[in-house]
PDB file of C-alpha atoms and ligand atoms in Angstrom:
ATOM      1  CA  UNK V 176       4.321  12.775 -30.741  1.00 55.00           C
ATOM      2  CA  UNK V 177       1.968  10.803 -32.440  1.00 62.00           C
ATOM      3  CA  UNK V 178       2.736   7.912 -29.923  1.00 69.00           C
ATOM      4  CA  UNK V 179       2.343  10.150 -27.074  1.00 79.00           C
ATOM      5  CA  UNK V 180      -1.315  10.737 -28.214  1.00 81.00           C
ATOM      6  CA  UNK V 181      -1.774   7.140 -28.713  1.00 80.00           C
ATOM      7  CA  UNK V 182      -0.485   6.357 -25.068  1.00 79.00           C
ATOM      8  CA  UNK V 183      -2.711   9.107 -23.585  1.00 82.00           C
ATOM      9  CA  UNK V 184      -6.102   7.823 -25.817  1.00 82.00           C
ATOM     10  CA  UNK V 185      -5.370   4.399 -24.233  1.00 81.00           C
ATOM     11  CA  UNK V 186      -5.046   5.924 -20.340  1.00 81.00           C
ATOM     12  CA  UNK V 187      -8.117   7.449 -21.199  1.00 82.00           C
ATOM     13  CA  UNK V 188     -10.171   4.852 -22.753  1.00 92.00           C
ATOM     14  CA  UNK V 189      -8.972   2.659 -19.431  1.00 94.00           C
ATOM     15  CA  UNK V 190     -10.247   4.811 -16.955  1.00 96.00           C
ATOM     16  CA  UNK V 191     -13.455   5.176 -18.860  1.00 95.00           C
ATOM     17  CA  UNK V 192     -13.824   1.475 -18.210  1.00 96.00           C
ATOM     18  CA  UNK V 193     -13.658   1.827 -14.092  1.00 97.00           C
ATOM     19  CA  UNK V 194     -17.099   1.929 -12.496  1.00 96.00           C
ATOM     20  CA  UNK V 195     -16.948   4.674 -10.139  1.00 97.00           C
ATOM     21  CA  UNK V 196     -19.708   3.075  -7.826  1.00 96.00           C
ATOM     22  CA  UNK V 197     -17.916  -0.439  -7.209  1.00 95.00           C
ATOM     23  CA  UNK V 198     -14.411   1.536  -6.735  1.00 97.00           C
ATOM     24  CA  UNK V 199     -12.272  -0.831  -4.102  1.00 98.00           C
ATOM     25  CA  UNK V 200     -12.143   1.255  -0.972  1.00 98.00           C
ATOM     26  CA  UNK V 201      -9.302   0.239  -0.204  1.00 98.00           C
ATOM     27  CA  UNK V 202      -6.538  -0.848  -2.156  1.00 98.00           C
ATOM     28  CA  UNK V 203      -3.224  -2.163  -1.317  1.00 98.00           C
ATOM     29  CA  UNK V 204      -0.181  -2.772  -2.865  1.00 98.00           C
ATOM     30  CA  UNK V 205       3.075  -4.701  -2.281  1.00 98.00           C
ATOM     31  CA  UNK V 206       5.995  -2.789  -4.317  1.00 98.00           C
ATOM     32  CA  UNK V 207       8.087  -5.416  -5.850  1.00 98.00           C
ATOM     33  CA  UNK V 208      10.973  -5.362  -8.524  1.00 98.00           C
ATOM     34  CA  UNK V 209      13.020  -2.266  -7.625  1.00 98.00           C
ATOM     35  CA  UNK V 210      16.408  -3.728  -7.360  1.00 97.00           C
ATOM     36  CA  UNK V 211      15.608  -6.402 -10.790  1.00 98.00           C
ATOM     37  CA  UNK V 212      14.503  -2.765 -12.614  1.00 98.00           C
ATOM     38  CA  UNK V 213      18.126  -1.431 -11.733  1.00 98.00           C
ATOM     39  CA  UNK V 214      19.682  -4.430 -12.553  1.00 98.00           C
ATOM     40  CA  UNK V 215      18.264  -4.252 -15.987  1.00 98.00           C
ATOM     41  CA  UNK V 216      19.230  -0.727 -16.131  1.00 98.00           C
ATOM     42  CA  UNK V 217      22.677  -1.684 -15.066  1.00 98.00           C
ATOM     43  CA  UNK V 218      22.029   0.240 -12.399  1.00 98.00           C
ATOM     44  CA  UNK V 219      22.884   0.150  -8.444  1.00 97.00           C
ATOM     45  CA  UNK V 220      19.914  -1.136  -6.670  1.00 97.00           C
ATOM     46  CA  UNK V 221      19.227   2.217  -4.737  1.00 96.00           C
ATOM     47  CA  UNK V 222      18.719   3.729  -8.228  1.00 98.00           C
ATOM     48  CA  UNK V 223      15.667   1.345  -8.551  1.00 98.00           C
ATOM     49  CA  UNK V 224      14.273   2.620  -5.192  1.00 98.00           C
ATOM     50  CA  UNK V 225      14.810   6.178  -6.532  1.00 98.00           C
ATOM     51  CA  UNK V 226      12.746   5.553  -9.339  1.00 98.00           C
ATOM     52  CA  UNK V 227      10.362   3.458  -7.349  1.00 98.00           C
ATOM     53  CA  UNK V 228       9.433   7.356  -5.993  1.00 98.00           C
ATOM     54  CA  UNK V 229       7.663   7.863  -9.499  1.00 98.00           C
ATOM     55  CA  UNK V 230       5.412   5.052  -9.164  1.00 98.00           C
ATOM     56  CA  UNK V 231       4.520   5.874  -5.725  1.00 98.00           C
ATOM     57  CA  UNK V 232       3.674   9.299  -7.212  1.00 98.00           C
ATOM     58  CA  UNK V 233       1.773   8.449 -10.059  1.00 97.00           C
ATOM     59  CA  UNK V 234      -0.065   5.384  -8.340  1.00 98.00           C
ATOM     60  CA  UNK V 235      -1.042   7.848  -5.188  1.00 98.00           C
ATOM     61  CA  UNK V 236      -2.283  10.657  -7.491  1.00 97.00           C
ATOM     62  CA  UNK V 237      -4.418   7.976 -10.091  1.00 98.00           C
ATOM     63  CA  UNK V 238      -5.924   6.383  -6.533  1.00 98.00           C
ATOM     64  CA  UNK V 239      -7.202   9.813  -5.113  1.00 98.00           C
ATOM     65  CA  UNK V 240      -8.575  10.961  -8.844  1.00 97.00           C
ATOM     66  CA  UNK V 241     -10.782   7.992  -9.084  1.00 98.00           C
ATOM     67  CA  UNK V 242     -12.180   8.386  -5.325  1.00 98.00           C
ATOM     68  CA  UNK V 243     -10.293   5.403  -3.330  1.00 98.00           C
ATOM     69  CA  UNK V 244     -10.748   6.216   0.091  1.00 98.00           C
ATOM     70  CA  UNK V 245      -7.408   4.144   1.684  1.00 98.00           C
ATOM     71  CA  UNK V 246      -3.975   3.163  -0.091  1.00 98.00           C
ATOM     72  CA  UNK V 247      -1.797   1.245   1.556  1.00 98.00           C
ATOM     73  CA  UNK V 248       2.136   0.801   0.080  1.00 98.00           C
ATOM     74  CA  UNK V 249       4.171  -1.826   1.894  1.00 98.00           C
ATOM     75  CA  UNK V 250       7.307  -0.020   1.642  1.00 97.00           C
ATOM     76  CA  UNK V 251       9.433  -1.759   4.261  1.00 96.00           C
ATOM     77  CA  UNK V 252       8.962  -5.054   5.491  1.00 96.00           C
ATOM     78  CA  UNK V 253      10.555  -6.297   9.135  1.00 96.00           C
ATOM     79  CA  UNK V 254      12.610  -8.706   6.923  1.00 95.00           C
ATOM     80  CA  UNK V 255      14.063  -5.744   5.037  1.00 96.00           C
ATOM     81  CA  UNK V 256      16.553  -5.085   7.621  1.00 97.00           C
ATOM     82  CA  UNK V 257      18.286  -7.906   6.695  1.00 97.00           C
ATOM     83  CA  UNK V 258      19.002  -6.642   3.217  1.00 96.00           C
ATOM     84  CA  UNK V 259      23.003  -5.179   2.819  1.00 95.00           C
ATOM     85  CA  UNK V 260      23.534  -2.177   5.449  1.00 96.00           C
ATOM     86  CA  UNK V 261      23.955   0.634   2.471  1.00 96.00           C
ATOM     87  CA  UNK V 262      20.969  -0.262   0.975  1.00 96.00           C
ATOM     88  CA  UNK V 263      18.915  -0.522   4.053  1.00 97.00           C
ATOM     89  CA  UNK V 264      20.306   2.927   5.144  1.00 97.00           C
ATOM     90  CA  UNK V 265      19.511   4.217   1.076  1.00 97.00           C
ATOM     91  CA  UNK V 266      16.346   3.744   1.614  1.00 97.00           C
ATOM     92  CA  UNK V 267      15.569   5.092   4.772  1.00 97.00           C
ATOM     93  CA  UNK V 268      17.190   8.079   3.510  1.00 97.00           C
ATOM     94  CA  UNK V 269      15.227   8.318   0.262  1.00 98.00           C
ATOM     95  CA  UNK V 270      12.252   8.118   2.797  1.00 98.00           C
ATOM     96  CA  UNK V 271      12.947  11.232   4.583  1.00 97.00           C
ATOM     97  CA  UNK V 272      14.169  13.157   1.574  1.00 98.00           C
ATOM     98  CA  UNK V 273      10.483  11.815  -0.257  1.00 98.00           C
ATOM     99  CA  UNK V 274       8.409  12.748   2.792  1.00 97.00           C
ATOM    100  CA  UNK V 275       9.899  16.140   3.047  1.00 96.00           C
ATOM    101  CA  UNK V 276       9.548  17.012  -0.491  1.00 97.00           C
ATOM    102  CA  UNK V 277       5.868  15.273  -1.214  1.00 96.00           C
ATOM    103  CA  UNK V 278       4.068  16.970   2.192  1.00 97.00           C
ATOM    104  CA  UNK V 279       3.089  20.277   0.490  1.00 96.00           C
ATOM    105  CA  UNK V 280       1.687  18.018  -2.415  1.00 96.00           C
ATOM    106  CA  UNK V 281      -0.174  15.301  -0.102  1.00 98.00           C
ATOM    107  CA  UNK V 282      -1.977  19.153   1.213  1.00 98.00           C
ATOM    108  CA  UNK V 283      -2.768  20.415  -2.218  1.00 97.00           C
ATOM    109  CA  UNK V 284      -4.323  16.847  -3.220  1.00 97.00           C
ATOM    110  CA  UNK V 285      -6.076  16.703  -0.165  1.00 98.00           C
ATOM    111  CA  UNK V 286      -4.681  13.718   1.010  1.00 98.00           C
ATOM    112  CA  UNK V 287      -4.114  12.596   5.060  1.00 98.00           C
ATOM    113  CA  UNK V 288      -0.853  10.261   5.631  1.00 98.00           C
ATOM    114  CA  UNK V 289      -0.523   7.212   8.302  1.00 98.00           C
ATOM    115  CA  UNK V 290       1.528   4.488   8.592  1.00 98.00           C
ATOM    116  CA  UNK V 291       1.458   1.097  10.135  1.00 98.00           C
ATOM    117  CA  UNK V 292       4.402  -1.180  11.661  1.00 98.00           C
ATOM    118  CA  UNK V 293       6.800  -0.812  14.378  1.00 98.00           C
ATOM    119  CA  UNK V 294       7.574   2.440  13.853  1.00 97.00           C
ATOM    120  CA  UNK V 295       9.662   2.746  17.242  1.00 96.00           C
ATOM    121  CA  UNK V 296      12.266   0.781  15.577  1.00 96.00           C
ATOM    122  CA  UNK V 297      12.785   3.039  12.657  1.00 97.00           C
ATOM    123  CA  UNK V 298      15.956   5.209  12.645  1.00 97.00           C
ATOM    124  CA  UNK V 299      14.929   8.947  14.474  1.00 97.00           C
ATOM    125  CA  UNK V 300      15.728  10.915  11.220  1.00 96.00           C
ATOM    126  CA  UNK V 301      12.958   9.008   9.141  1.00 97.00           C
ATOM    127  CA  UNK V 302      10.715   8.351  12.359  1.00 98.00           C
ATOM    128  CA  UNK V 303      10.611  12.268  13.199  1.00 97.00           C
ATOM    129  CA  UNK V 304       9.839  13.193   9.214  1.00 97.00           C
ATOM    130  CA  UNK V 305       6.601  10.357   8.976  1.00 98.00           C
ATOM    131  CA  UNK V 306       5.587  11.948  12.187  1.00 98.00           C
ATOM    132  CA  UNK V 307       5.868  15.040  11.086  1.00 97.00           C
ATOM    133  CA  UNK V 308       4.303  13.982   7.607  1.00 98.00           C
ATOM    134  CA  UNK V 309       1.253  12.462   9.279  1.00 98.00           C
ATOM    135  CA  UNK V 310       0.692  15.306  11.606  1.00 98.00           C
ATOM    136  CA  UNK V 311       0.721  18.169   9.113  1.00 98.00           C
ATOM    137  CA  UNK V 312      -1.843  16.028   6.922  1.00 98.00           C
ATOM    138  CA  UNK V 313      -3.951  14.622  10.121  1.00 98.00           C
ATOM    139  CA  UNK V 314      -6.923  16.793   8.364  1.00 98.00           C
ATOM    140  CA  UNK V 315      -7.128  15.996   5.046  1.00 98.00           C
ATOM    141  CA  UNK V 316     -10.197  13.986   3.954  1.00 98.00           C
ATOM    142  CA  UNK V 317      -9.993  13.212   0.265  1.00 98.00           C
ATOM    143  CA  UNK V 318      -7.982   9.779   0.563  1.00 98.00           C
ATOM    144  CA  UNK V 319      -5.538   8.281   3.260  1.00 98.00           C
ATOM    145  CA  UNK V 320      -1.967   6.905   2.359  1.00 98.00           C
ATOM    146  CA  UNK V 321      -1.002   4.362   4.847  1.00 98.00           C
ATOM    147  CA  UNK V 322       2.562   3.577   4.864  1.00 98.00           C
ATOM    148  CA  UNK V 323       3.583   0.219   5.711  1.00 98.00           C
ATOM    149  CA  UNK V 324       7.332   0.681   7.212  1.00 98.00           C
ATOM    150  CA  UNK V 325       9.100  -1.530   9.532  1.00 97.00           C
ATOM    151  CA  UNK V 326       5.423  -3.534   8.883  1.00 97.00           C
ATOM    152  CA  UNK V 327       4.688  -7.311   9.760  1.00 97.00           C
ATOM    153  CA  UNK V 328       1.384  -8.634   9.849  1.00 98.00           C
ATOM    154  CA  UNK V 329       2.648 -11.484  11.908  1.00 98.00           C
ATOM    155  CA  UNK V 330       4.080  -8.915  14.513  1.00 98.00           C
ATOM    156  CA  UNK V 331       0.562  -6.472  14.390  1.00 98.00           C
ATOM    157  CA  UNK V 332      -1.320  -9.905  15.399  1.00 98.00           C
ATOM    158  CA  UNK V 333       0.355 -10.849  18.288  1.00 98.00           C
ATOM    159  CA  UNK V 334       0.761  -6.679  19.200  1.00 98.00           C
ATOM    160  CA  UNK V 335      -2.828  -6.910  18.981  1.00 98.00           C
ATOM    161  CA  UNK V 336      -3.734  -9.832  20.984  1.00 98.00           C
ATOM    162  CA  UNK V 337      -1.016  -8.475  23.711  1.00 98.00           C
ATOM    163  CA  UNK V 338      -2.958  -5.658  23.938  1.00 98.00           C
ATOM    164  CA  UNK V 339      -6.137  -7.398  24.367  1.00 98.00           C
ATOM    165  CA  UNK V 340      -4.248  -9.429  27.249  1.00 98.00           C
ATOM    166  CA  UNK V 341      -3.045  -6.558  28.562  1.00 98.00           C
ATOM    167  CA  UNK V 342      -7.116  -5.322  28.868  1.00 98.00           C
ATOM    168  CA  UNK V 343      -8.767  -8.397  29.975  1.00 98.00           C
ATOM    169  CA  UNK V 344      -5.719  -9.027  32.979  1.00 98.00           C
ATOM    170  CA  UNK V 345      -6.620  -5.238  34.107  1.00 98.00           C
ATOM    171  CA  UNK V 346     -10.074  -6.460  34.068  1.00 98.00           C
ATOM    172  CA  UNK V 347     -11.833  -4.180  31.320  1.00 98.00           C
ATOM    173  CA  UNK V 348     -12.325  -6.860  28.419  1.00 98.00           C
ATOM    174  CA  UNK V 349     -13.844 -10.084  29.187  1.00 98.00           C
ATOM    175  CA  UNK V 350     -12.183 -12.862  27.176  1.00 98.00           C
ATOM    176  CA  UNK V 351     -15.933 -14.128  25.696  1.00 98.00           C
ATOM    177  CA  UNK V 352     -16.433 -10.557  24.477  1.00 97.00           C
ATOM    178  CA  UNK V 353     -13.416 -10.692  21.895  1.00 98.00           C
ATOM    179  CA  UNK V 354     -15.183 -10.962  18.697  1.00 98.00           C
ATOM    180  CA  UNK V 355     -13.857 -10.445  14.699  1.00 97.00           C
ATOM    181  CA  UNK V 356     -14.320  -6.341  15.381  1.00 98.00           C
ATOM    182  CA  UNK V 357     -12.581  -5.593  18.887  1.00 98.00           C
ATOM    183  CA  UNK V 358      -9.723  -7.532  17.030  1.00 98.00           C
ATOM    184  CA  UNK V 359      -9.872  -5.845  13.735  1.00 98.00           C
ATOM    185  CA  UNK V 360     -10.210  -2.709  15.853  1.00 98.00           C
ATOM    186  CA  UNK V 361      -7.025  -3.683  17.846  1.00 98.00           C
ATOM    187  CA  UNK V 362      -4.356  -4.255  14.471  1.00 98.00           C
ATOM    188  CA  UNK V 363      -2.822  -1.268  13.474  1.00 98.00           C
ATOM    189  CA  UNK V 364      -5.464  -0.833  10.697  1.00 98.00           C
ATOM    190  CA  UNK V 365      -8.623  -0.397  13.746  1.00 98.00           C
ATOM    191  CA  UNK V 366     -11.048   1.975  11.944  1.00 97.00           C
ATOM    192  CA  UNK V 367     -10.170   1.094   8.027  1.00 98.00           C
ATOM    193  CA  UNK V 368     -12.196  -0.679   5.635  1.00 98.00           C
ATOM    194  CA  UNK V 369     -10.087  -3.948   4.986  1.00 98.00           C
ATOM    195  CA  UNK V 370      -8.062  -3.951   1.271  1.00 98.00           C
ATOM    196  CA  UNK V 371     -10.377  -5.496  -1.216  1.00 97.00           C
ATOM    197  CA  UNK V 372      -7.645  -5.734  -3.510  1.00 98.00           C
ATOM    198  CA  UNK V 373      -4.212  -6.386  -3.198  1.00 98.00           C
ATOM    199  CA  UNK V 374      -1.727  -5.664  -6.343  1.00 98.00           C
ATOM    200  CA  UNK V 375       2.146  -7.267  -5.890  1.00 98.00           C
ATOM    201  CA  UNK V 376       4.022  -6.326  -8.861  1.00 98.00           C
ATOM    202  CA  UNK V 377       7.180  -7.764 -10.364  1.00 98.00           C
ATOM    203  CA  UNK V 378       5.337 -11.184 -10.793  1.00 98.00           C
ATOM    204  CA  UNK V 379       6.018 -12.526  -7.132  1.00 97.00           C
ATOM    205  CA  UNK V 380       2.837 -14.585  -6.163  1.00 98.00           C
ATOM    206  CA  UNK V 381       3.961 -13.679  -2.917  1.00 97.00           C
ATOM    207  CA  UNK V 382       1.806 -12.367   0.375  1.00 98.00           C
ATOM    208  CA  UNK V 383       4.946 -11.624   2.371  1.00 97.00           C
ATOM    209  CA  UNK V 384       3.773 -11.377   5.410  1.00 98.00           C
ATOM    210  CA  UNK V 385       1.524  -8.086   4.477  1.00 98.00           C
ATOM    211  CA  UNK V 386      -1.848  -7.697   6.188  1.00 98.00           C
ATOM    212  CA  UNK V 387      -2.242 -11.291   6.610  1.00 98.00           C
ATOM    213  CA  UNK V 388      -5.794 -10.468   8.819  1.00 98.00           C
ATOM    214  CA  UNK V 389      -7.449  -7.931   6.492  1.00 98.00           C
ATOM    215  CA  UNK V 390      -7.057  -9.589   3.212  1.00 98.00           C
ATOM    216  CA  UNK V 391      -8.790 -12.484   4.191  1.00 97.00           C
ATOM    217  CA  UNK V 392     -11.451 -11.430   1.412  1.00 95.00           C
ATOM    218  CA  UNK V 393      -9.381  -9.551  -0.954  1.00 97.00           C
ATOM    219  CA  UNK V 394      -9.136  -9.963  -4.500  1.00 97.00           C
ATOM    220  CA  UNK V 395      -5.501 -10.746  -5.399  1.00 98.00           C
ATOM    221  CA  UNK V 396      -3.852  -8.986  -8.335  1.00 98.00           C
ATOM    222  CA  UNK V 397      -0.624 -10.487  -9.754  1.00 98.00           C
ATOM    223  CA  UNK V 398       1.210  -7.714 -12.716  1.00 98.00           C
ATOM    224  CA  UNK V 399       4.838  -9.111 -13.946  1.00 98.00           C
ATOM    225  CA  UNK V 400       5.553  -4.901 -14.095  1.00 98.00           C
ATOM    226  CA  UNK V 401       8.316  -3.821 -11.994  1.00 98.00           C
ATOM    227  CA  UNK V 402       7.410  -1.237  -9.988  1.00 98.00           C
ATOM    228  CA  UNK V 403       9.169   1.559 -11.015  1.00 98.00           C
ATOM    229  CA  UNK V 404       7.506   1.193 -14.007  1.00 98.00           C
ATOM    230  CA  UNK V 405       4.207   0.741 -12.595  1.00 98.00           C
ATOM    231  CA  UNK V 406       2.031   3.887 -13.688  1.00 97.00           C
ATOM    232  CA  UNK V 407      -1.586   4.811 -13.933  1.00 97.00           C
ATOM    233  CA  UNK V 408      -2.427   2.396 -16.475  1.00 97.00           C
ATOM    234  CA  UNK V 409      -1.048  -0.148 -14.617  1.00 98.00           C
ATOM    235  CA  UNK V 410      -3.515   0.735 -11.494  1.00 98.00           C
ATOM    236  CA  UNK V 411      -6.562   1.250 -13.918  1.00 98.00           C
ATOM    237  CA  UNK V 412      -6.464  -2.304 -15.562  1.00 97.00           C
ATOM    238  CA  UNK V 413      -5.827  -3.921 -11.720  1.00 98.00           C
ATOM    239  CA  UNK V 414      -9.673  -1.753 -10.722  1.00 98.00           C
ATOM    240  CA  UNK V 415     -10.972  -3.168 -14.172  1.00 97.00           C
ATOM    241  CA  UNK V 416      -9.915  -6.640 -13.376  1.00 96.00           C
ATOM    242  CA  UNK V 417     -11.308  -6.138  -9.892  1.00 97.00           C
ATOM    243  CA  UNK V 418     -14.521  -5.064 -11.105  1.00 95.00           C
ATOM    244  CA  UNK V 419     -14.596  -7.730 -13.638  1.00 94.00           C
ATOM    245  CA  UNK V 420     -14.947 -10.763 -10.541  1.00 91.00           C
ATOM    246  CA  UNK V 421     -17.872 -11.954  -9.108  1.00 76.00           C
ATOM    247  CA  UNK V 422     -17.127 -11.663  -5.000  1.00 73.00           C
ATOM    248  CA  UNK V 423     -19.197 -13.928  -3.557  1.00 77.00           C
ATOM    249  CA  UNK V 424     -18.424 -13.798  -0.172  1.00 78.00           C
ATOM    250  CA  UNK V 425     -19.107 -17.737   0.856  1.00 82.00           C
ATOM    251  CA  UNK V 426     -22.454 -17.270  -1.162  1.00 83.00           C
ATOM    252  CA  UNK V 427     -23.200 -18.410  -4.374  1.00 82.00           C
ATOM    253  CA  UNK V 428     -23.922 -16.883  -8.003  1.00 84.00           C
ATOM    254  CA  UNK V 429     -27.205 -16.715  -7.739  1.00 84.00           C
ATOM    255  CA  UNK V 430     -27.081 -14.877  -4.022  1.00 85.00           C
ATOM    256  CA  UNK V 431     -24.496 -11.387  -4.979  1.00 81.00           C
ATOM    257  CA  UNK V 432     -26.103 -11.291  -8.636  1.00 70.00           C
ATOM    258  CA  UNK V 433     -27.802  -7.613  -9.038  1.00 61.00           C
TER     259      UNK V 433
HETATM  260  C1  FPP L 553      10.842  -3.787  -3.385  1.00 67.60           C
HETATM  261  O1  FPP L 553      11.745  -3.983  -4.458  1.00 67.60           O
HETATM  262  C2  FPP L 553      10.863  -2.428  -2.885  1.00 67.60           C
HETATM  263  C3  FPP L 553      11.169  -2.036  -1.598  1.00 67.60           C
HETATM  264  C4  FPP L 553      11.510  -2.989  -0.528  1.00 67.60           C
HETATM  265  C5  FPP L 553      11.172  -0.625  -1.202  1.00 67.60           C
HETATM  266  C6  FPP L 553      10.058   0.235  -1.707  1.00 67.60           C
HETATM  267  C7  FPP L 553      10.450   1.654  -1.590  1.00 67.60           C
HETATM  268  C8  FPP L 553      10.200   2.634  -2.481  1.00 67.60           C
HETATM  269  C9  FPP L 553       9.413   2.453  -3.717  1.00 67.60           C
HETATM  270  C10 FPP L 553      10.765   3.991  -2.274  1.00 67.60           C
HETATM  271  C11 FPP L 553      10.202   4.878  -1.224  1.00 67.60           C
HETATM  272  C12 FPP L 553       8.781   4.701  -0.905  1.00 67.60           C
HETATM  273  C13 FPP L 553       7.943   5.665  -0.476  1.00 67.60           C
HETATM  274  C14 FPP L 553       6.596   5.261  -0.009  1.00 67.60           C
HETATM  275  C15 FPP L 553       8.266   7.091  -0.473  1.00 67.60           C
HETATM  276  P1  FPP L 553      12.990  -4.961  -4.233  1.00 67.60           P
HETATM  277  O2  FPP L 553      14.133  -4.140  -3.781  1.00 67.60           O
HETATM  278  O3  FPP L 553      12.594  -6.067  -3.333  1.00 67.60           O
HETATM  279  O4  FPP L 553      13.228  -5.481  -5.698  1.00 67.60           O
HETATM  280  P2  FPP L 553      13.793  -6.921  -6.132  1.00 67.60           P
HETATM  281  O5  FPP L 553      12.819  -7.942  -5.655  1.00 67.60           O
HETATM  282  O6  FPP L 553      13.836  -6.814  -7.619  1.00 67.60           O
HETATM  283  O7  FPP L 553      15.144  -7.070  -5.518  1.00 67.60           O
END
């Protein structure tokens, strides 16, 4: 008991530290360490994935408290499909089974899902319950939760600059006007404030080929935690590290000091 109270004084006392004014808008995060938690667990990986859920819970619900506007989880890279058929097909399961039972709380919290990657690619099953998910939440304003799922930022550039090509050779973009925002507004991200920080856990110092084009100013955030372990606290002392660096921007000190 006495150590719950202890645990719950410290959660406290770090979200006392945040500055609600210089909040990161946006904040994403690669999930990393599911399958090393199980193993330590003696577990099947799968069961790491299952508890994975938790953290995606707790991390969602601590975002939308403070006042984050966008959180973005990379939950299945392009690369993933290469990972052991059971596991791969685990996952997309756990997927639909998550979307189906979190929708009613995304609505009572407010909070609007999207998703970004090739979702076309996706099994139907898991395609037809994010479509579903993002639908029924399409008016919710409190915070969005992008999904990253069958995601490559490799892949959303050149989508992008095909579908630029695709506008200038029907004669509606002229090559000269292509400029930082009619790209930005042509990745699967067009109309969301770029991450300023970006948290990988299970102490991979790894970008992985996750939204190579809007973290080009990010703050990086590096936590040895596994992600299944990865709770509120965890999130609270990666905002009070953010808020503790000076982003400068390409200026110097004396130029972003209030
Ligand atoms: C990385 O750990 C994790 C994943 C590739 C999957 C993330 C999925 C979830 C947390 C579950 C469902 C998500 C949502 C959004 C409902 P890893 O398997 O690469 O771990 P390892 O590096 O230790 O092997």
């Amino acid at each position: 008991m006495a150590l719950n109270h202890e645990l719950l004084a410290e959660k406290m006392d770090l979200k006392s530290q945040i500055n609600i004014e210089k909040l990161p808008r946006h904040i994403a995060i690669i999930m990393d360490g599911n399958g090393r938690w199980a193993k330590q667990h003696g577990k099947p990986r799968v069961f790491g994935h299952r508890n994975g859920v938790t953290a995606v819970r707790e991390t969602t619900e601590a975002a939308a408290e403070l006042g984050v506007e966008y959180l973005t989880l990379y939950a299945f890279s392009t690369e993933n499909w290469n990972r052991p058929k059971l596991e791969v097909s685990a996952l997309m399961r756990l997927l639909v089974e998550t979307l189906h039972k979190e929708i009613d709380t995304l609505n009572k919290n407010d909070i609007r899902l999207q998703a970004i990657g090739d979702l076309s690619k996706l099994p139907e099953k898991t395609r037809q319950a994010l479509l579903a998910g993002i639908e029924n939440t399409k008016n919710n304003s409190r915070m969005t939760l992008v999904l990253a799922l069958n995601y490559s930022a490799k892949w959303e550039i050149m989508e992008a600059s095909r579908r630029l090509a695709r506008q200038v050779q029907a004669g509606t973009l002229s090559p000269d006007d292509i400029d930082e925002a009619t790209f930005a507004a042509a990745l699967n991200t067009g109309g969301m404030p770029d991450p300023e920080l970006l948290i990988r856990t299970s102490g991979e110092n790894r970008l992985s080929n996750f939204l190579l084009w809007q973290i080009a100013y990010a703050e990086l955030y590096f936590t040895p935690v596994f992600w299944p372990d990865f709770r509120k606290e965890h999130l609270y002392k990666a905002i009070i590290d953010f808020q503790k660096r000076e982003r400068r921007f390409g200026k110097i000190s004396e130029q972003v000091a209030p």
